[in-house]
PDB file of C-alpha atoms in Angstrom:
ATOM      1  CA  UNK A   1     -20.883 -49.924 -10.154  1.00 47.00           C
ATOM      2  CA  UNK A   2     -19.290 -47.092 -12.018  1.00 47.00           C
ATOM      3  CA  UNK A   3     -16.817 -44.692 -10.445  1.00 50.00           C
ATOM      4  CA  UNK A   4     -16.770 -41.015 -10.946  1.00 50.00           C
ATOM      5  CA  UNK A   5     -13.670 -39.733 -12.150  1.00 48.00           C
ATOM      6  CA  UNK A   6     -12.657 -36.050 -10.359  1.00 52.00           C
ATOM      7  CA  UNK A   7     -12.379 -33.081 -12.776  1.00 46.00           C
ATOM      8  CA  UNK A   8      -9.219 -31.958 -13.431  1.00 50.00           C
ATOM      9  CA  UNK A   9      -8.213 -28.660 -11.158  1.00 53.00           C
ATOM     10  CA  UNK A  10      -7.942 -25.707 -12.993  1.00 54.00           C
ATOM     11  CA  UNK A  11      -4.284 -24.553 -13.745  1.00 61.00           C
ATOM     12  CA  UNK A  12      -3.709 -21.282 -11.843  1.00 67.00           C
ATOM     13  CA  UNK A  13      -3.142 -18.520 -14.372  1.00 74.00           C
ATOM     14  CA  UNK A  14      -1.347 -15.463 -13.486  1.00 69.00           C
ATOM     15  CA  UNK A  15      -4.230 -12.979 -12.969  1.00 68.00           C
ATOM     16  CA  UNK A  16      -5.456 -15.926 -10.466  1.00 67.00           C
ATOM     17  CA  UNK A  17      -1.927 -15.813  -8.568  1.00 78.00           C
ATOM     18  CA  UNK A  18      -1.734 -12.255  -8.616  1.00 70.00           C
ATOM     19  CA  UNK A  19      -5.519 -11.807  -7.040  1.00 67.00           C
ATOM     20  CA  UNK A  20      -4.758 -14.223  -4.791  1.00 69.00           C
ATOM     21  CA  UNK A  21      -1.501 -12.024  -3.336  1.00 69.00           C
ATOM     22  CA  UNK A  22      -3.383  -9.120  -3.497  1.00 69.00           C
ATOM     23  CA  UNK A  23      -6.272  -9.930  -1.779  1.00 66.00           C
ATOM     24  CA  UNK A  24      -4.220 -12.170   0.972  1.00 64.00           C
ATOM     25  CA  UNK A  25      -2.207  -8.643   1.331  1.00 60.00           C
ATOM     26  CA  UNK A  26      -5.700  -6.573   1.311  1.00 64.00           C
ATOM     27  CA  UNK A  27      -7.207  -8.467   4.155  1.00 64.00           C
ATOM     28  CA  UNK A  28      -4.363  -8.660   6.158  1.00 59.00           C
ATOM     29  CA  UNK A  29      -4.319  -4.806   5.859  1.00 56.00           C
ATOM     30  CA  UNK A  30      -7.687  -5.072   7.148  1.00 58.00           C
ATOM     31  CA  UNK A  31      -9.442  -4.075   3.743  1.00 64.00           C
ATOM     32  CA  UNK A  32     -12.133  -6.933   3.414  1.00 62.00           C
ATOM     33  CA  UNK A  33     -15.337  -5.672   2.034  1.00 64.00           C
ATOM     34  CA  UNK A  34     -16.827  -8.700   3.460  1.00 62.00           C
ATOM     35  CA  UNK A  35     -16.330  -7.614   6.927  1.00 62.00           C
ATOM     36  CA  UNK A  36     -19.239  -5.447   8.442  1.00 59.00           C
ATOM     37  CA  UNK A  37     -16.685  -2.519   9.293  1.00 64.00           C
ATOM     38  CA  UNK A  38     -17.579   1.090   8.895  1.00 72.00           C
ATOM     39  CA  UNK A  39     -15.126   3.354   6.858  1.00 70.00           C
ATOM     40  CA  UNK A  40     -12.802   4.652   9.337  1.00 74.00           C
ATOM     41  CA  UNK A  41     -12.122   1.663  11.486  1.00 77.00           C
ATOM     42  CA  UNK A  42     -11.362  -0.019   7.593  1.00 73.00           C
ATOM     43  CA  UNK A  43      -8.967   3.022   6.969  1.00 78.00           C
ATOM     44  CA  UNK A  44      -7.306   2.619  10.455  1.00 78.00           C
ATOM     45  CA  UNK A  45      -6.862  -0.569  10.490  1.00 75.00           C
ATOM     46  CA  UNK A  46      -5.308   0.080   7.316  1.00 74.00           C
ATOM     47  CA  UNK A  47      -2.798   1.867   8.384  1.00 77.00           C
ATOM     48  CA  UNK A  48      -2.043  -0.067  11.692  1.00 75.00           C
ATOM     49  CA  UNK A  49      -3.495   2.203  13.847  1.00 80.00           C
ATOM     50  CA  UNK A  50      -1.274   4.557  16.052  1.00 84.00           C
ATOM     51  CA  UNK A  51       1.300   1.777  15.998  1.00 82.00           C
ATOM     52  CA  UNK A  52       1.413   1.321  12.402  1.00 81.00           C
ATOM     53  CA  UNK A  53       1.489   5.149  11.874  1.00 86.00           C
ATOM     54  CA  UNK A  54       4.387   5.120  14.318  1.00 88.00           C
ATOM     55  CA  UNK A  55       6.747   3.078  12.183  1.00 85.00           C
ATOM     56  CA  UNK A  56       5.949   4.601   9.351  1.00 86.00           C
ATOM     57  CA  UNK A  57       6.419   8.395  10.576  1.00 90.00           C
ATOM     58  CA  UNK A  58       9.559   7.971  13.182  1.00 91.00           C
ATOM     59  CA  UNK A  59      12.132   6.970  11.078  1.00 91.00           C
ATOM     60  CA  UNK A  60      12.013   9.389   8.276  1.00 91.00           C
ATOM     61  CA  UNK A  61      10.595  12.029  10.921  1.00 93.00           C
ATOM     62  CA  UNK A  62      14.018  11.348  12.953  1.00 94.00           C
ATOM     63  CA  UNK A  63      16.322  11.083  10.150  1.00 94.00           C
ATOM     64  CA  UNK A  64      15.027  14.844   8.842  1.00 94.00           C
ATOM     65  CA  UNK A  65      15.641  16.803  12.019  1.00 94.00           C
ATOM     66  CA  UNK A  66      19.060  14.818  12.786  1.00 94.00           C
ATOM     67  CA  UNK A  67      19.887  15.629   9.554  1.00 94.00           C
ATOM     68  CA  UNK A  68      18.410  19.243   9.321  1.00 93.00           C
ATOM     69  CA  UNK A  69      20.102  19.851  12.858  1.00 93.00           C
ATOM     70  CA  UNK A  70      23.437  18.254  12.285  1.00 89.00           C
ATOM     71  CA  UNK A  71      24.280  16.614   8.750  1.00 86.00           C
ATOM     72  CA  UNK A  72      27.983  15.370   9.698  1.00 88.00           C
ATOM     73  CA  UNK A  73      28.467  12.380  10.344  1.00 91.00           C
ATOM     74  CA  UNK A  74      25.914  10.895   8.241  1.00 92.00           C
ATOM     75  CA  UNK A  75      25.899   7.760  10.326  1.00 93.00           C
ATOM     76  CA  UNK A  76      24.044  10.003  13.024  1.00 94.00           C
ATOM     77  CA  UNK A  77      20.896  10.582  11.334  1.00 93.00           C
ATOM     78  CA  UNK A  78      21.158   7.156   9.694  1.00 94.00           C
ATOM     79  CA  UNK A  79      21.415   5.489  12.606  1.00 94.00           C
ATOM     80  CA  UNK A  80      18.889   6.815  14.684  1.00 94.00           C
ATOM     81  CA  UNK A  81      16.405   6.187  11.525  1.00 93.00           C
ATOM     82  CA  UNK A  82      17.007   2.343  11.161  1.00 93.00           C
ATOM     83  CA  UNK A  83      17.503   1.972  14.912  1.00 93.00           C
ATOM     84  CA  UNK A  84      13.816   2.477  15.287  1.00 92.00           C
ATOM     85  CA  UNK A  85      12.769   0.731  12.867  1.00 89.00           C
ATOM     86  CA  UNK A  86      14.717  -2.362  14.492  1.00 91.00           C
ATOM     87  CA  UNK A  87      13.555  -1.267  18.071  1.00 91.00           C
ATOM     88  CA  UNK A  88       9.729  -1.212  16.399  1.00 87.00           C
ATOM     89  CA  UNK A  89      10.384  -5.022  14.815  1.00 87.00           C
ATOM     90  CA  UNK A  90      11.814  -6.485  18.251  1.00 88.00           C
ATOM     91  CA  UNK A  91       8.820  -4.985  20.096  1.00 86.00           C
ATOM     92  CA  UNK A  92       6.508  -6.520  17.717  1.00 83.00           C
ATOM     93  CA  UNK A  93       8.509  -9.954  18.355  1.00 82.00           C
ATOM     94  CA  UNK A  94       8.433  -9.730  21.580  1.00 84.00           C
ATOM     95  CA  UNK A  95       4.717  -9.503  21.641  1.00 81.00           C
ATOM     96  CA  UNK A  96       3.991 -12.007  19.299  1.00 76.00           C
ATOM     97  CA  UNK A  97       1.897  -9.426  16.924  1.00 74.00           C
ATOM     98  CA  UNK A  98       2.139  -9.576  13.025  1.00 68.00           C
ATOM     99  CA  UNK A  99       5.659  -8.297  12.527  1.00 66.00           C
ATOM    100  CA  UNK A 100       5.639  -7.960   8.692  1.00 70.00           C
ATOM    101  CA  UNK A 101       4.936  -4.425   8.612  1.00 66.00           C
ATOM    102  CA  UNK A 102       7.704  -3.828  11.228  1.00 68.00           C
ATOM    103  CA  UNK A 103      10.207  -5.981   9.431  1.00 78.00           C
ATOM    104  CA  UNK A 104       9.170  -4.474   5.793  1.00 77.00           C
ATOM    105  CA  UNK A 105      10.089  -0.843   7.296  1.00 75.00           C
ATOM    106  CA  UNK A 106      13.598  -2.181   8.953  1.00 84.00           C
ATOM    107  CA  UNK A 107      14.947  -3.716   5.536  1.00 87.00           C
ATOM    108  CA  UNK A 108      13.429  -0.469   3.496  1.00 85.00           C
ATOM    109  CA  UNK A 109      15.051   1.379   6.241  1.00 87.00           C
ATOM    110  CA  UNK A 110      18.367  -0.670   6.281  1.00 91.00           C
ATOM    111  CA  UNK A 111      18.358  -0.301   2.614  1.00 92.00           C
ATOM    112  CA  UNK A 112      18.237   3.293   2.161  1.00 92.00           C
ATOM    113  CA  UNK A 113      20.955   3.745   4.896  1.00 92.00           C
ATOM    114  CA  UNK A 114      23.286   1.261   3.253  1.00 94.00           C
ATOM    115  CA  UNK A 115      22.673   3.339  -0.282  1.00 93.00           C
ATOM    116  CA  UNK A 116      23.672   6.839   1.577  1.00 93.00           C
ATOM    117  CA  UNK A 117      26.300   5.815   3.506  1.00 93.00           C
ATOM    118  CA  UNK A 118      27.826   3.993   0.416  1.00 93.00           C
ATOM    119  CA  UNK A 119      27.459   7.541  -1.792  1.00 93.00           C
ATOM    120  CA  UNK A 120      28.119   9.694   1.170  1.00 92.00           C
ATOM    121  CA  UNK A 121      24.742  11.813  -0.001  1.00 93.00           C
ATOM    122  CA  UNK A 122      21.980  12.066   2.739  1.00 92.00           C
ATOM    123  CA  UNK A 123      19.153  12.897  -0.092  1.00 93.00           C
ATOM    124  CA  UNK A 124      20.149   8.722  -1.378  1.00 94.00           C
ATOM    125  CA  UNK A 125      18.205   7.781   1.681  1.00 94.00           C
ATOM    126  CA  UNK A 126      15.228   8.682  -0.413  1.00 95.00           C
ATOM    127  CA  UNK A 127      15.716   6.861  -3.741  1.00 95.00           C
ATOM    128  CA  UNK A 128      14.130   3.664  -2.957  1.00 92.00           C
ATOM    129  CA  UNK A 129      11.149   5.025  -2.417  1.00 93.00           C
ATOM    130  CA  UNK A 130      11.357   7.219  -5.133  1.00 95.00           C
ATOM    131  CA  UNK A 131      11.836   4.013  -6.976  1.00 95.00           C
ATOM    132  CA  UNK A 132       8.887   2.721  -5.273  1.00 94.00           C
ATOM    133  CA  UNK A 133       6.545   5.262  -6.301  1.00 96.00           C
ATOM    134  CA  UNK A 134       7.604   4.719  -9.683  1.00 97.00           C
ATOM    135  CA  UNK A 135       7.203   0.988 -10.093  1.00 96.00           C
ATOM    136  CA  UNK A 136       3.891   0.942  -8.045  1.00 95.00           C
ATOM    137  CA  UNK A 137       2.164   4.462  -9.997  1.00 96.00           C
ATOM    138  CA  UNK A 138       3.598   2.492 -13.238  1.00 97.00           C
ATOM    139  CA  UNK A 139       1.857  -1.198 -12.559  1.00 96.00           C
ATOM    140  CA  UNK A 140      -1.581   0.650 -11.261  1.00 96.00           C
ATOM    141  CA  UNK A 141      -1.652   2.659 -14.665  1.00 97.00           C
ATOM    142  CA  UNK A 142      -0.977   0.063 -16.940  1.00 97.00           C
ATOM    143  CA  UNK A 143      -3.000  -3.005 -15.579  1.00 95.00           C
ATOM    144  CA  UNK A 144      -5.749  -0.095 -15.360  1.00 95.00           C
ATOM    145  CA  UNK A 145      -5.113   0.881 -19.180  1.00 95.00           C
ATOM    146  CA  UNK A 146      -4.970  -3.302 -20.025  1.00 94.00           C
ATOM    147  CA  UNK A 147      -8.459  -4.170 -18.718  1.00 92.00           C
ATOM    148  CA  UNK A 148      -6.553  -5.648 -15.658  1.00 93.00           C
ATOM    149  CA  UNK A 149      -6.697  -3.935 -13.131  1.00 93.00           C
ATOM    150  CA  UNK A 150      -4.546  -4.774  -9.570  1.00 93.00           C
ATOM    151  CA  UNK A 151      -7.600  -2.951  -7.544  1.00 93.00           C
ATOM    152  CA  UNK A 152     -10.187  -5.445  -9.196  1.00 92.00           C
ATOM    153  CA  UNK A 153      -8.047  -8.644  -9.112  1.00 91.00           C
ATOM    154  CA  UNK A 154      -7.488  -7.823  -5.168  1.00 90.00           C
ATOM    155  CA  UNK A 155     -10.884  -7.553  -4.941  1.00 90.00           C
ATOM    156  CA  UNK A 156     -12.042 -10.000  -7.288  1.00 89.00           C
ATOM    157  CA  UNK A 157     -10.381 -12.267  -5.228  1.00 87.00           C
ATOM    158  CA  UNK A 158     -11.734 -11.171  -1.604  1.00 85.00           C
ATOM    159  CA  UNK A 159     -15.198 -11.286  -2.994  1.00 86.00           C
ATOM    160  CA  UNK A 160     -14.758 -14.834  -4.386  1.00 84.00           C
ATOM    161  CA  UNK A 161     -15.550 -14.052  -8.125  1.00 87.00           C
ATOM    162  CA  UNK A 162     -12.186 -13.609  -9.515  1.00 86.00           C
ATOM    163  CA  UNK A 163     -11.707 -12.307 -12.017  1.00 88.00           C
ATOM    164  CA  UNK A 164     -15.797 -12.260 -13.323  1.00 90.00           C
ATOM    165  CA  UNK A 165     -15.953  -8.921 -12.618  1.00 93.00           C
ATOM    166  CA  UNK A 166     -14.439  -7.611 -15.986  1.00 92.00           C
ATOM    167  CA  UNK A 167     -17.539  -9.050 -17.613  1.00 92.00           C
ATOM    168  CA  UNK A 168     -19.555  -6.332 -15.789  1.00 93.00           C
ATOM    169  CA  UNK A 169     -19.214  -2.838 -17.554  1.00 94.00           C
ATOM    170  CA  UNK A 170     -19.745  -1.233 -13.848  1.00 94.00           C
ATOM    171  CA  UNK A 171     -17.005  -2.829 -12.105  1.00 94.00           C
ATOM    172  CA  UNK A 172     -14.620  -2.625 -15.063  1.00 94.00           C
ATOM    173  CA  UNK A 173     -15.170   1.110 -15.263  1.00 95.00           C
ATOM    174  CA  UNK A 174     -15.065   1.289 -11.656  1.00 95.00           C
ATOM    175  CA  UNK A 175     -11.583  -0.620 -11.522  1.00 95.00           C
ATOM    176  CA  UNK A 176     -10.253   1.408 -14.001  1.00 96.00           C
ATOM    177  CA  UNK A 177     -10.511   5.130 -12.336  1.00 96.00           C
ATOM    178  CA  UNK A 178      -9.513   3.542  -8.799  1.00 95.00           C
ATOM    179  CA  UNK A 179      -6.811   2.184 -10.614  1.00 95.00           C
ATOM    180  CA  UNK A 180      -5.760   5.536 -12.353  1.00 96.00           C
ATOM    181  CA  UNK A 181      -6.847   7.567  -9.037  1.00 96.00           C
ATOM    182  CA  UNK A 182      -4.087   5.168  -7.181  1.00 96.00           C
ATOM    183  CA  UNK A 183      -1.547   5.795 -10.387  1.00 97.00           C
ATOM    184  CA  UNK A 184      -2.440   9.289 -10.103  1.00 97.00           C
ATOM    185  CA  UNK A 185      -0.818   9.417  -6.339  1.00 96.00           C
ATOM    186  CA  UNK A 186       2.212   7.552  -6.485  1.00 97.00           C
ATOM    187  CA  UNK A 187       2.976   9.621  -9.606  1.00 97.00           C
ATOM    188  CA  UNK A 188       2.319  13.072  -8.076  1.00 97.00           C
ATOM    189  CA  UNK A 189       4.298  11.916  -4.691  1.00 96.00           C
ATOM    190  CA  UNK A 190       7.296  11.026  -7.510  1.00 96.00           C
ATOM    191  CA  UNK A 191       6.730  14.626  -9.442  1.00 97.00           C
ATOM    192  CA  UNK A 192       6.799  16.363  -5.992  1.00 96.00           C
ATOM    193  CA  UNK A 193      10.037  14.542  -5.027  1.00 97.00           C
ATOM    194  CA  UNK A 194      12.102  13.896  -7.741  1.00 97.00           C
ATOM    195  CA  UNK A 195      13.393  17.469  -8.355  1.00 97.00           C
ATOM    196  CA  UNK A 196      13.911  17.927  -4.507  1.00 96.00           C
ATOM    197  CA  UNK A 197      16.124  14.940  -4.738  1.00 96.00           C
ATOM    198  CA  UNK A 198      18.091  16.063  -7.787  1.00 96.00           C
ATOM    199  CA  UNK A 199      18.685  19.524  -5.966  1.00 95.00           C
ATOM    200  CA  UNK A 200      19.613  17.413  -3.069  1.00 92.00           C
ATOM    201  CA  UNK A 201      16.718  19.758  -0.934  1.00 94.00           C
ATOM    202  CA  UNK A 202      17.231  16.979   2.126  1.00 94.00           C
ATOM    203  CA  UNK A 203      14.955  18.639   4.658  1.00 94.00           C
ATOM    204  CA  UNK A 204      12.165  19.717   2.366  1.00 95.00           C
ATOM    205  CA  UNK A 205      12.188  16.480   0.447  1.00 95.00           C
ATOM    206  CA  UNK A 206      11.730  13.957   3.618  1.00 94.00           C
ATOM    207  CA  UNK A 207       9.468  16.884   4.712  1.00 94.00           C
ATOM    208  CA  UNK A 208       7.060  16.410   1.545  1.00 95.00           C
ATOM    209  CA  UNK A 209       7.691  12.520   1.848  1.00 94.00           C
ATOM    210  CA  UNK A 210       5.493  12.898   5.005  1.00 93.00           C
ATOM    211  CA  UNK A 211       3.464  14.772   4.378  1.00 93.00           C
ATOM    212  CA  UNK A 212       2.512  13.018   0.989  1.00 93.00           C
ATOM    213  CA  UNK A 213       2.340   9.773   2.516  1.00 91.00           C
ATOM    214  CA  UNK A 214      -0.145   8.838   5.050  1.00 88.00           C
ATOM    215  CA  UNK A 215      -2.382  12.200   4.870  1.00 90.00           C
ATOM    216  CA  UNK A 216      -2.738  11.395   1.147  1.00 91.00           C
ATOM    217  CA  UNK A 217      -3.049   7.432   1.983  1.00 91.00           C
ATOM    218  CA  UNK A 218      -6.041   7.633   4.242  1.00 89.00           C
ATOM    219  CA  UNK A 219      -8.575   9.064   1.920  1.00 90.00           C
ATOM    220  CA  UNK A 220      -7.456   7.221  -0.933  1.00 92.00           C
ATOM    221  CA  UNK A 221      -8.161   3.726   1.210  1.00 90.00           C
ATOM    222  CA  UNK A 222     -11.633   5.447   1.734  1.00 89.00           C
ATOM    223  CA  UNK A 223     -12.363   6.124  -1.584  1.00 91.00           C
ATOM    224  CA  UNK A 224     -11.398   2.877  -2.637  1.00 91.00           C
ATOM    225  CA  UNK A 225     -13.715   0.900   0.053  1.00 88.00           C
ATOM    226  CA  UNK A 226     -16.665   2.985  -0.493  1.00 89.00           C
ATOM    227  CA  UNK A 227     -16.572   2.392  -3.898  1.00 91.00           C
ATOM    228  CA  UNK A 228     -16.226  -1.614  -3.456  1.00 90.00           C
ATOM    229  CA  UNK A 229     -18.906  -1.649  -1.177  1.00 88.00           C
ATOM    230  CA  UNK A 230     -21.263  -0.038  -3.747  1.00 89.00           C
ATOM    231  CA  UNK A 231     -20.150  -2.960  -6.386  1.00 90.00           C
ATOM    232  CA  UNK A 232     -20.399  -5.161  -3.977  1.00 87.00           C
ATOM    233  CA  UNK A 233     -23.686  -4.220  -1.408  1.00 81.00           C
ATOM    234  CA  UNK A 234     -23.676  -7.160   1.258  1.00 66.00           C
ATOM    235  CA  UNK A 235     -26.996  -9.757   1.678  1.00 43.00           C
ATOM    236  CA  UNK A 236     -27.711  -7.622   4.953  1.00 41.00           C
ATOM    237  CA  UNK A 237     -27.563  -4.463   3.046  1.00 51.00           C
ATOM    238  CA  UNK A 238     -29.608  -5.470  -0.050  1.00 47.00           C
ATOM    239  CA  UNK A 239     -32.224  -6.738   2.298  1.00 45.00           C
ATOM    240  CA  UNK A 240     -32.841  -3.645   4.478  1.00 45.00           C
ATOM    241  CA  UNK A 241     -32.717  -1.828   0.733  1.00 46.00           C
ATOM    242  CA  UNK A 242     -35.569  -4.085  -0.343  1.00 44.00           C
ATOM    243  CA  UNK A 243     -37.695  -3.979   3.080  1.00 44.00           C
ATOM    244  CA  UNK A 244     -37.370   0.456   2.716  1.00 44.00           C
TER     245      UNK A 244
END
């Protein structure tokens, strides 16, 4: 009796590993196309509903008004900031939720507080996401330009194809103006910043950081899902299309 011998698994290559990070990091955010969500609950969820929007708006919200109010000491307006953020990661422990989120704003948080204190300059808080924006609108852009874009191997992944989808003209096309729309943010947040930083504008510069950040996150999410569920219609969809 012969024996079948198992195929080889495929090595992982690094568009696979990347997907794979993406998309884990996609669904987690709530961003599955797969899921039979409508638009807004995908964008909420997105953004962690009012909890999520919490820890992302308190601690810069706090450290501008200390610091617009009273800049001296420093430590003041510093504190305050990464105090909530630790306050928001302990209630998240507490209640057993997801606490990445939480945790990612108290080192980011931590970080920036640690930069400021060590220069002495309250507009420091704000380099590392200046930095941020940089290094994100940079990789968007250029796996867009490359025929790789980080939009389609998140998605590729989610919707089980990989990275087939830059066989299809549609999709390709598609992935490469989400990708350059997403560039296109993190670049204008940067060009928005940057010179408030250099003229060390501390007020108006976390000012603009808010107001560039979730307000112009929201629809972008929206965009983005509306246009993957178009590539990607679902069997329930397709079926009520075909019985019209």
């Amino acid at each position: 009796m012969s024996t079948q011998v198992p195929e080889p698994e495929r090595e992982q290559t690094a568009s696979d590993i990347v997907g794979a990070a993406l998309g884990g990091a996609a669904r987690r955010a709530g961003l599955d196309p797969n899921e039979s969500s409508a638009t807004g609950k995908v964008v909420w969820s997105a953004m962690g509903g009012w909890r999520g929007i919490l820890e992302s708006v308190l601690p810069s919200l706090a450290f501008v008004i200390l610091f617009t109010v009273r800049p001296e000491p420093l430590i003041l307006p510093l504190g305050v900031s990464v105090g909530l953020a630790a306050v928001f990661t302990v209630v998240r422990l507490v209640q057993k939720s997801p606490p990445s989120a939480a945790i990612g704003g108290l080192v980011a948080a931590a970080a920036a507080a640690a930069l400021a204190l060590l220069t002495g300059r309250g507009e420091d808080n704000f380099v590392p996401g200046l930095i941020t924006n940089a290094v994100y609108g940079s990789a968007m852009l250029v796996s867009a330009l490359v025929g790789w874009s980080l939009i389609g191997l998140a998605v590729g992944f989610l919707m089980g194809e990989g990275t087939a989808w830059r066989s299809d003209r549609r999709k390709r096309r598609a992935f490469l103006w989400l990708g350059v729309a997403w560039a296109a943010l993190f670049f204008a947040r940067l060009a928005v910043q940057l010179p408030l930083y250099l003229a060390g504008d501390v007020t108006a510069l976390g000012t603009l950081k808010l107001v560039m950040g979730l307000p112009l996150f929201a629809p972008l999410i929206a965009v983005t899902f509306l246009v993957v569920r178009a590539l990607y219609p679902r069997a329930s969809d397709a079926g009520d299309a075909a019985r019209a």
